[in-house]
XYZ file of C-alpha atoms in Angstrom:
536
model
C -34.861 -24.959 -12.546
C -31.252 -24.348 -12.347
C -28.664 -26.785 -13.335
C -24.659 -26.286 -13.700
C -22.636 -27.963 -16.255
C -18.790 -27.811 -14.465
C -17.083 -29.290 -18.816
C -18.472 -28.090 -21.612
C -15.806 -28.856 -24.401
C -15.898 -27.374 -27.869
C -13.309 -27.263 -30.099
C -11.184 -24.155 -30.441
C -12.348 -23.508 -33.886
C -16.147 -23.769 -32.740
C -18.449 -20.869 -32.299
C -20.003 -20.311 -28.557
C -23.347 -20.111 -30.643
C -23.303 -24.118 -30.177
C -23.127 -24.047 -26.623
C -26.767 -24.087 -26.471
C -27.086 -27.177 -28.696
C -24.117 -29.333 -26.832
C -25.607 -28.522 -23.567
C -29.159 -29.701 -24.613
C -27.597 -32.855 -25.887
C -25.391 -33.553 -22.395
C -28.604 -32.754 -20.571
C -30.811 -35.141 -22.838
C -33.185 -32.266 -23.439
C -34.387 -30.040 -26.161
C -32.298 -26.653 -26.852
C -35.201 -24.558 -26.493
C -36.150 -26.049 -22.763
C -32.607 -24.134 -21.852
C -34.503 -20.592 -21.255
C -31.214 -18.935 -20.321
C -27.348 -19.897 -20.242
C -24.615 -18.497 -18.358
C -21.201 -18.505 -18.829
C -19.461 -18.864 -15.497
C -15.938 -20.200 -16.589
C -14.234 -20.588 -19.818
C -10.165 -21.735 -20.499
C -8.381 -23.137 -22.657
C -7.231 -27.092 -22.957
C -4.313 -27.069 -24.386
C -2.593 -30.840 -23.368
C -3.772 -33.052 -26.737
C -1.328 -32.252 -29.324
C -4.591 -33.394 -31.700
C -7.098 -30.705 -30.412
C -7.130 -28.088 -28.310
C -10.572 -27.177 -26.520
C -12.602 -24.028 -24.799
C -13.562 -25.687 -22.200
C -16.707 -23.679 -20.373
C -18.408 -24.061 -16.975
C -22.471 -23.390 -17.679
C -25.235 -22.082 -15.587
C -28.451 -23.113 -17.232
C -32.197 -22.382 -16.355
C -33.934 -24.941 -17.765
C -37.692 -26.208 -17.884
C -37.966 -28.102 -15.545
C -40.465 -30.848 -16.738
C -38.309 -31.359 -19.893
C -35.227 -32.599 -17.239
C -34.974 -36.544 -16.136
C -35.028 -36.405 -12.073
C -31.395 -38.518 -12.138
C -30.041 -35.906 -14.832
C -31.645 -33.126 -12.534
C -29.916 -34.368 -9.468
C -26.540 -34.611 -11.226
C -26.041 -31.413 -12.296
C -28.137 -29.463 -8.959
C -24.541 -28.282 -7.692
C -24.169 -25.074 -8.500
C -20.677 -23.280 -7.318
C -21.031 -20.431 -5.467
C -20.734 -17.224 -7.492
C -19.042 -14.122 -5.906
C -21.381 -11.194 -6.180
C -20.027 -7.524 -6.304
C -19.852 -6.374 -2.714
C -22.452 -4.130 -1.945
C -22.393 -0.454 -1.427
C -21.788 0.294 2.090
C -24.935 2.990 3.318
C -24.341 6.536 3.343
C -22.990 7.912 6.334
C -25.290 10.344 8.348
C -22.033 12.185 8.531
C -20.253 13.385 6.072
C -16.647 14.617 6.735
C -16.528 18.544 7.336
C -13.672 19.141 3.912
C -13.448 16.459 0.743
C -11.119 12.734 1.524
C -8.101 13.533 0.011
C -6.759 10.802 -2.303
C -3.109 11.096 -3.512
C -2.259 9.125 -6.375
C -4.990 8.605 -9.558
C -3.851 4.344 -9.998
C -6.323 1.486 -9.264
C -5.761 2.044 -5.351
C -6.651 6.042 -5.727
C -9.430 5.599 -8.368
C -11.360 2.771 -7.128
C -10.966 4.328 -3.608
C -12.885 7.625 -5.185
C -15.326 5.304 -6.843
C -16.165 3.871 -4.003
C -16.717 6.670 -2.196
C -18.699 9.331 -4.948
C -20.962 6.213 -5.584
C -22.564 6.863 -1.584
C -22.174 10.133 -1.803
C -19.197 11.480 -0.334
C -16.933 14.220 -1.947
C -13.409 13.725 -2.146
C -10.324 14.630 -4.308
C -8.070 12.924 -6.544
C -4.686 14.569 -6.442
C -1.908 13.537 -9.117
C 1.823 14.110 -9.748
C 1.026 13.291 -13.289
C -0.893 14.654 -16.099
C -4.423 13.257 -17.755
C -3.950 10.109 -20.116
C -3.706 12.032 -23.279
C -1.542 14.492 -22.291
C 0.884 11.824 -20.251
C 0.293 9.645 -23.757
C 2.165 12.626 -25.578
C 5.108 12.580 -23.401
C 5.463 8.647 -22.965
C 5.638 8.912 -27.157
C 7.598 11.732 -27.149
C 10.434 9.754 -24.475
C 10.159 6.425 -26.412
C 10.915 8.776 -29.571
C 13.813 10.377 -28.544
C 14.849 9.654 -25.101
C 13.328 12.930 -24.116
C 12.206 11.945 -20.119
C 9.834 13.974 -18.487
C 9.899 12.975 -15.021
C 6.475 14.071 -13.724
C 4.522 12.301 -16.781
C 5.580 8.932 -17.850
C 4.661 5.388 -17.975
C 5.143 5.210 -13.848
C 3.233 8.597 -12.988
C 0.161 9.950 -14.246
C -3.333 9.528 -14.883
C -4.341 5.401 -14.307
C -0.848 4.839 -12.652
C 1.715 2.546 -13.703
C -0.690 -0.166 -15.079
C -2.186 1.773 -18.062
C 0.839 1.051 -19.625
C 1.183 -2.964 -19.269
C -0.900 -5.554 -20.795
C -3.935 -4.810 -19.097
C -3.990 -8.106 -17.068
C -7.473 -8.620 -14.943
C -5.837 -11.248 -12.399
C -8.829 -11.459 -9.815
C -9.558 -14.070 -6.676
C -13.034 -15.540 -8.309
C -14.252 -15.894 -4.786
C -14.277 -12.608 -3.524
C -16.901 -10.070 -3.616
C -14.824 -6.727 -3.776
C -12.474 -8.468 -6.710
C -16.313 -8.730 -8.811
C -17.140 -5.644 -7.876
C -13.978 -4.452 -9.243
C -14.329 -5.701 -12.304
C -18.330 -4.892 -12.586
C -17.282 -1.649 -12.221
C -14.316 -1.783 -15.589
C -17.369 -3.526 -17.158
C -19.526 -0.250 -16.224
C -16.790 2.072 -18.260
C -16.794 -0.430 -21.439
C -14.532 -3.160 -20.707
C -15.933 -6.581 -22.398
C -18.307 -8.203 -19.528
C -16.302 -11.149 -21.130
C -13.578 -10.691 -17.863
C -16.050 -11.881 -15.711
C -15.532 -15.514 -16.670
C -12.551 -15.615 -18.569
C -9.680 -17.586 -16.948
C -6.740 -15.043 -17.678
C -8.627 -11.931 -18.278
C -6.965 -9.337 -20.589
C -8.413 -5.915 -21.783
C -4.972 -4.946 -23.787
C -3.273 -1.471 -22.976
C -5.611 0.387 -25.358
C -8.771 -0.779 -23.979
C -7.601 -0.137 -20.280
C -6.322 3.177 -21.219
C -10.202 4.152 -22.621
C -11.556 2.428 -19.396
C -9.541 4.917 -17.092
C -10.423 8.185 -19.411
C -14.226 7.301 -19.203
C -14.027 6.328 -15.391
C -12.239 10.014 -14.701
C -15.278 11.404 -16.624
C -17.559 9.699 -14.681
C -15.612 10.366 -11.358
C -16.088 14.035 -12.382
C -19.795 13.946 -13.154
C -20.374 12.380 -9.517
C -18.407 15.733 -8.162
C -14.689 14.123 -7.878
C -12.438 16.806 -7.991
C -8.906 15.711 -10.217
C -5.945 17.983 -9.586
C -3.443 16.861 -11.628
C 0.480 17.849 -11.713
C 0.062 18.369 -7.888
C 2.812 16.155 -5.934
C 2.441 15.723 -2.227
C 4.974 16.981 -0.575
C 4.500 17.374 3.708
C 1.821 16.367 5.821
C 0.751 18.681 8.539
C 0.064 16.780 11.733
C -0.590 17.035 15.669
C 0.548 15.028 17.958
C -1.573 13.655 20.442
C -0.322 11.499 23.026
C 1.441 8.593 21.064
C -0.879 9.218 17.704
C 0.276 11.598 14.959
C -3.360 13.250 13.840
C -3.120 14.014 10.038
C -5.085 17.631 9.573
C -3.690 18.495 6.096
C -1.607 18.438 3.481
C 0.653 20.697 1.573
C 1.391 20.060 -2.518
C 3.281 21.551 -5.006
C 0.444 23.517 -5.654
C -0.881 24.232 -2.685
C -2.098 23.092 1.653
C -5.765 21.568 1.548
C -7.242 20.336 4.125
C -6.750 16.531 4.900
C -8.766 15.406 8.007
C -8.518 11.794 5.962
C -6.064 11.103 3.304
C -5.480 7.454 1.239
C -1.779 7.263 -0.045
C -1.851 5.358 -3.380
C 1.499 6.688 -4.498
C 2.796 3.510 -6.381
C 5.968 1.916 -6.215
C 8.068 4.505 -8.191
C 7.529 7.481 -5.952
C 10.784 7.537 -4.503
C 10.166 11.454 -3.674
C 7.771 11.113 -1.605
C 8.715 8.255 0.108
C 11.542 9.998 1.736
C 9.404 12.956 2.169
C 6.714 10.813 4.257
C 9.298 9.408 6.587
C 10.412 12.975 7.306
C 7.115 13.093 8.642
C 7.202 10.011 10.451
C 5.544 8.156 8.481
C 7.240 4.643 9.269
C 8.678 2.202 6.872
C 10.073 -1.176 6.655
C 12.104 -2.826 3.611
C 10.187 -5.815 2.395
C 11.138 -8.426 -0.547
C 11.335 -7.832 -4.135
C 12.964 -8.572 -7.498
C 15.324 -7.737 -10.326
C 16.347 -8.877 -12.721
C 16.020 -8.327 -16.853
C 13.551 -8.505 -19.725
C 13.180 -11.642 -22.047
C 12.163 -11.578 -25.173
C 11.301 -14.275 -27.807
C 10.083 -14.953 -31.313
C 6.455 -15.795 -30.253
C 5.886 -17.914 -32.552
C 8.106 -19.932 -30.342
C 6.019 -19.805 -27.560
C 3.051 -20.601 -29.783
C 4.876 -23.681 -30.921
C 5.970 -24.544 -27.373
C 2.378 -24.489 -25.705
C 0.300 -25.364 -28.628
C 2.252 -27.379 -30.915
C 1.111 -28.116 -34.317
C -2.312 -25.679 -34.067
C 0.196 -22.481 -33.471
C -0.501 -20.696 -36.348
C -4.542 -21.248 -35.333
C -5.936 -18.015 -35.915
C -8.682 -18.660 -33.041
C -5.853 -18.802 -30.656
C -5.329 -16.437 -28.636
C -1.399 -15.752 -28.599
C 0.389 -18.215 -26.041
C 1.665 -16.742 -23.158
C 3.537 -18.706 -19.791
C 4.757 -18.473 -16.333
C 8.396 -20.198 -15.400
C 9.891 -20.493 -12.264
C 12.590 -21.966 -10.454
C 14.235 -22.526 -7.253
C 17.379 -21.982 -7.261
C 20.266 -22.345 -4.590
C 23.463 -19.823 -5.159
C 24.783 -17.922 -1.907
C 21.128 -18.567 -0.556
C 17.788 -20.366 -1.946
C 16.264 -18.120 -4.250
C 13.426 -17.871 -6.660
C 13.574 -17.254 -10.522
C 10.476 -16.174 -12.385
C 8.790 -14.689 -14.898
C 6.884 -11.549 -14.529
C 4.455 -9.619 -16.491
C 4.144 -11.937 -19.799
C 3.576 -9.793 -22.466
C 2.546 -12.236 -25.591
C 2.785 -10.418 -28.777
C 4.356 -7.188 -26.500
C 6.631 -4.978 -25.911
C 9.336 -4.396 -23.767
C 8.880 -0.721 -22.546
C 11.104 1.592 -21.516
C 9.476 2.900 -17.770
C 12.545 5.934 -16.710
C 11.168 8.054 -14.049
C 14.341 9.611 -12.908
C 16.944 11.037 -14.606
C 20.242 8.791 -15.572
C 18.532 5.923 -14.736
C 17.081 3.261 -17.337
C 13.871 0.679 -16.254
C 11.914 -1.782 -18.495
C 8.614 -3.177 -18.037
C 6.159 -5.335 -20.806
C 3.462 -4.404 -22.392
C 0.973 -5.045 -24.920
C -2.290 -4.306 -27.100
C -5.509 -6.261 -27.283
C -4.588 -7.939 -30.763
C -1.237 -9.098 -29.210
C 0.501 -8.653 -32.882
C 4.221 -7.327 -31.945
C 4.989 -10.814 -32.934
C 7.336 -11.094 -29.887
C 6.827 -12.675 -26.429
C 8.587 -10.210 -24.231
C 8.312 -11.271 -20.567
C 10.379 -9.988 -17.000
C 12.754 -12.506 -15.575
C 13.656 -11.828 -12.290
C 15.096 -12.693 -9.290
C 14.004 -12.498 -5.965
C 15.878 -10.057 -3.902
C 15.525 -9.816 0.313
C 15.999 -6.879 2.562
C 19.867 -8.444 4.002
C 20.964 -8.545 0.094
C 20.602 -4.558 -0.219
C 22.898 -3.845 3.145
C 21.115 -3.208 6.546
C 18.094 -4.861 7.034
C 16.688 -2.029 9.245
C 17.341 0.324 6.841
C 14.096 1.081 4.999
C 14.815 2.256 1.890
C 18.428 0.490 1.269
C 16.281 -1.534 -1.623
C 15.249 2.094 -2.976
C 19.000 2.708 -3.210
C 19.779 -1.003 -4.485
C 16.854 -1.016 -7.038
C 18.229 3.077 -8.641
C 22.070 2.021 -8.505
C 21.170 -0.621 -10.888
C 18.968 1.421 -12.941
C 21.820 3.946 -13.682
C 24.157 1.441 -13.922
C 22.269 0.195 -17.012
C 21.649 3.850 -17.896
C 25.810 4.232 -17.954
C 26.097 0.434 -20.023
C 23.133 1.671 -22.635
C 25.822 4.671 -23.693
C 23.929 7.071 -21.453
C 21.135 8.264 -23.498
C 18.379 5.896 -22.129
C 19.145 3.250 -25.166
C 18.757 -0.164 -22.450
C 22.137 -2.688 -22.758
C 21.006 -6.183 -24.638
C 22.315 -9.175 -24.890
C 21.768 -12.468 -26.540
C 20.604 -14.658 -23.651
C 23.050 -17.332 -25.377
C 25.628 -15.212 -25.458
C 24.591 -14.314 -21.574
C 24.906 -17.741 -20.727
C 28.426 -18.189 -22.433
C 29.787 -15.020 -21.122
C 30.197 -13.009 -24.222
C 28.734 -10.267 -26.589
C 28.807 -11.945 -30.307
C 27.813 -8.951 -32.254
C 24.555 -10.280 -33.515
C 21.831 -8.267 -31.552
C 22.158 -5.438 -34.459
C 20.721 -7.948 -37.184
C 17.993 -9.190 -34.831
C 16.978 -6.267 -32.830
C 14.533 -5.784 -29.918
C 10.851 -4.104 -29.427
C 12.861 -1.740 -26.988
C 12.500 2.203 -28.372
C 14.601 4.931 -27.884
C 17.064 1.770 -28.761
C 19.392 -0.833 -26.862
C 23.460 -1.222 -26.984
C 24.776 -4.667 -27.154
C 26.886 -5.166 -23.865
C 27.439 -7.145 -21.220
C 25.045 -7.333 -18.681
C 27.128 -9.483 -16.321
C 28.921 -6.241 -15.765
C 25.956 -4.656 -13.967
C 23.826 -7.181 -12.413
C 25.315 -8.392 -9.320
C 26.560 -11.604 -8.542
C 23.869 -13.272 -6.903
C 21.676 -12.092 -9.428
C 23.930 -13.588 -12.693
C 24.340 -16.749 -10.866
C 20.674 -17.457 -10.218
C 19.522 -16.847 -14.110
C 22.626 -19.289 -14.871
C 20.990 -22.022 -12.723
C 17.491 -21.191 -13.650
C 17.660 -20.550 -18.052
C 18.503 -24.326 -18.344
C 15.768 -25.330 -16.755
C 13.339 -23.072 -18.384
C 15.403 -24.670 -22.098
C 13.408 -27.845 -20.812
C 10.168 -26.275 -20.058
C 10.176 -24.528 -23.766
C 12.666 -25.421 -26.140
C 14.471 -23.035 -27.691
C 14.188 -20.644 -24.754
C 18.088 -20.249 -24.388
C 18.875 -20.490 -27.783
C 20.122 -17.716 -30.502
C 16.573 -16.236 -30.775
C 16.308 -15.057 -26.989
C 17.341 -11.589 -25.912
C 17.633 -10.442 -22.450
C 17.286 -6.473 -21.910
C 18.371 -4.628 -18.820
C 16.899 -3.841 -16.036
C 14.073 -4.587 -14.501
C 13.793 -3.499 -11.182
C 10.015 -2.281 -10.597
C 8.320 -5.836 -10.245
C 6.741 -4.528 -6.879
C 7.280 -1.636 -3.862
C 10.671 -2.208 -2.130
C 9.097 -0.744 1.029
C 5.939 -1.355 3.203
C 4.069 1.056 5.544
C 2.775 -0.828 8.176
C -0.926 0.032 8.969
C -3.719 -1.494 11.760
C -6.849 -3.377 11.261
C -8.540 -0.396 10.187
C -5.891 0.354 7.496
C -4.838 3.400 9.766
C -0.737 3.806 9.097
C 0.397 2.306 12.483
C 0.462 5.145 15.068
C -1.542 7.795 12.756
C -5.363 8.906 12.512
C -6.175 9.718 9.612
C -3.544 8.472 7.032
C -4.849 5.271 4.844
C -1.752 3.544 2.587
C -2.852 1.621 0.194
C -1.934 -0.252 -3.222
C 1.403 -1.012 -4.769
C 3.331 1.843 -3.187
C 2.475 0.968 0.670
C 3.193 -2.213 -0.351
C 0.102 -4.105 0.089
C -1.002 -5.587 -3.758
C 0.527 -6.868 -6.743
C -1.294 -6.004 -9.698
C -4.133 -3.925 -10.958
C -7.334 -5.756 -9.433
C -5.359 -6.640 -6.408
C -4.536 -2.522 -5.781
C -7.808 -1.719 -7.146
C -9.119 -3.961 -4.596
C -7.092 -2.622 -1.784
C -8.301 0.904 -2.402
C -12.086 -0.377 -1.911
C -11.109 -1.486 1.139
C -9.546 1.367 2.337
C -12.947 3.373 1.442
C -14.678 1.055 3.028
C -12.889 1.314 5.949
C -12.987 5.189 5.800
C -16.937 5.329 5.682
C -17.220 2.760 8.511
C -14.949 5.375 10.209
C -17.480 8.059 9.274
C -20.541 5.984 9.965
């Protein structure tokens, strides 16, 4: 007999090895009648300054003679669980040369999962290097400032999100999200993800994920060419329909018959390259803005009060936004919390400085370093119908901070105190910030434009309420963040088909269409879904 419990409380400090016991008592039965337990769902309570509690949703098979028919009736609902999404069958077909995927990030490597797991061959191509060789030169940048613009924390092996926080943010009803995460469980991440509430592996862990998925891509017959960019397509044209036939890197033309583009959102390169081809474009909304950081121990203190030094806590993290009116309504928010991070520095072009959060498993930086951003539309960035004026927008800021750091990829800083005030007090040298090479004290005012500056006036107030302390002479903002998501979308049909191509498949952060690792993980499933209905 199967029963669900929806609230099982234990305090924070309690082991999980009592959830057997507590659910026998709320059931009325003995702890051995519960032959199995499940967790389905487990968060934290954090709203009773007195305790704070895990609070668990339980699947239970029980004997069923040892279960009161009222008790059995109350607890007979059982929520739907999303299964992985099956396997699609192996075509009868398969394609006459290898799908080419270009770009080795949760869109690109999923996709190739996908796809070796029925049986059909395809290559991974990649502008980057492998993780431990791209792990040298991220190091080697963060050292000394020393930017290698092929292998950093944008391009490479596992794409942009190897280096972040390792944030699992999934939609719990959907089958291709579990069988996303079935399949990180199936390279060593902790089957723990599948029930937590804000699942998070930590950098480390992610990065070991991606190096034994590659391994096992390879053993299925996945072909990796790394430090290959693409850089044409070769096409026909037939009637209205540009037919993709193959494709032509830096190393080399292969042929392309079927080709998913899971570039990211930092390949500026090839962007312009693919709309040489006629690949089309449109601008889409994004955000700027800068990187917060905070003592977390403040954040601790804000969200759990008096139990913030609770060593069975995990470290606090939050989400803030605001709407905001300046010369139009706009939203404020935070982006990428990083509890216990680091703010990163993410250059992938010369003269040009980007930040970005990250952090490990054991979340022990000791700082809460989070993105706050503004949102930005296509009309803010000049003409609307120009596709790539947020491209432009999004690297004039990024060398303007470059220029402000002192020009030797050290990010400008400020005291978000001294932001708010309008004035650089001298202090940032005493306090510092988790930002390596190293940060200048300045004015970032001076760079950010108007609309931007005026909408983090409006908004840090309101955040003061929300956690107190957030404004005050602990809080640094660092400068710029301008990667929160693709500036750019390439429209595509039903069958994820680039509109008015055969053969071309965009996918993930780069084309636009997801905003995080499951969610481009996921959209690279679909696309090799879509590619072996195609072939079926």
């Amino acid at each position: 007999m199967k029963l669900y419990l929806p609230e099982l409380r234990l305090r924070i400090e309690e082991s999980a090895e009592l959830l057997r016991e507590r659910a026998a008592g709320q059931l009325q039965i003995a702890p051995d009648a519960i032959r199995k337990l499940d967790i389905r769902r487990r968060s934290l309570d954090t709203r009773q300054r007195d305790v704070i509690w895990s609070v668990y949703g339980l699947e239970l098979e029980v004997d069923p003679a040892a279960v009161a028919p009222d008790t059995g009736r109350r607890f007979s609902q059982i929520p739907k669980r999303a299964l992985p999404a099956p396997l699609p069958p192996r075509p009868s077909r398969l394609p006459e040369h290898p799908i080419v995927i270009v770009g080795a990030g949760p869109a690109g490597l999923f996709c190739a999962q996908r796809l070796a797991d029925v049986g059909v061959p395809c290559v991974l191509v990649e502008r980057g290097k492998p993780i431990r060789r791209r792990a040298q030169d991220t190091k080697r940048f963060k050292k000394s400032g020393e930017l290698n613009p092929e292998s950093n924390i944008q391009f490479g092996e596992g794409g942009a999100g190897t280096y972040s926080d390792g944030k699992l943010t999934y939609r719990t009803d959907d089958p291709l999200s579990a069988w996303v995460l079935e399949t990180f469980i199936r390279y060593g991440a902790d089957p723990e993800i599948r029930y937590l509430n804000r699942p998070h592996i930590g950098t480390e862990h992610l990065r070991a994920c991606i190096v034994r998925m590659s391994e096992g891509l390879s053993a299925q017959g996945v072909a990796f060419r790394f430090d290959s960019r693409l850089e044409h397509l070769v096409i026909e044209e037939q009637g209205n329909r540009k037919v993709l036939r193959a494709a032509r890197l830096t190393d080399g033309e292969i042929p392309a018959e079927k080709l998913v583009l899971g570039i990211g959102h930092s390949a500026r390169d090839t962007f312009l390259a693919l709309q040489a081809d006629g690949v089309p474009f449109v601008a889409k909304p994004f955000a700027v803005g800068v990187r917060a950081e905070h003592p977390q121990l403040l954040v601790d203190q804000s969200q759990y009060g008096r139990h913030a030094d609770n060593p069975a806590l995990p470290r606090a993290s939050y989400a803030l936004s605001q709407q905001v009116r300046t010369d139009a309504e706009r939203g404020v928010y935070s982006f990428c919390m990083c509890p216990g991070g680091e703010t990163m520095a993410c250059s992938s072009e010369f003269g040009g400085v980007v930040t970005n959060g990250m952090s490990y498993s054991v979340q022990r930086s000791g700082v809460a370093s989070s993105g706050l951003v503004v949102s930005v539309n296509p009309p803010d960035c000049g003409d609307p119908a120009d596709a790539f004026a947020g491209m432009r927008f999004q690297r004039s800021l990024e060398e303007a901070a470059f220029r402000l750091g002192g020009g030797t990829y050290f990010a400008p800083a400020q005291g978000i105190s001294d932001f708010l005030s309008g004035k650089v007090s001298g202090r940032l040298g005493a306090q510092g910030t988790t930002y390596h090479p190293g940060v200048t004290e300045a004015d970032l005012r001076t760079i950010l434009p108007p609309f931007v500056t005026a909408a983090l006036e409006r908004a840090l107030p309101a955040f003061e309420r929300r956690i107190r302390g957030y404004t005050g002479e602990s809080g640094i903002i660092v400068g710029v963040e301008t990667r929160t998501s693709s500036p750019v979308r390439i429209p595509r049909e039903e069958d994820l088909q680039a509109t008015g191509w055969t053969g071309l498949y965009p996918v993930g952060e780069g084309a636009g269409y997801a905003g995080g690792i499951v969610s481009a993980a996921v959209d690279g499933v679909r696309a090799a879904d879509a590619i072996l209905k195609a072939l079926a």
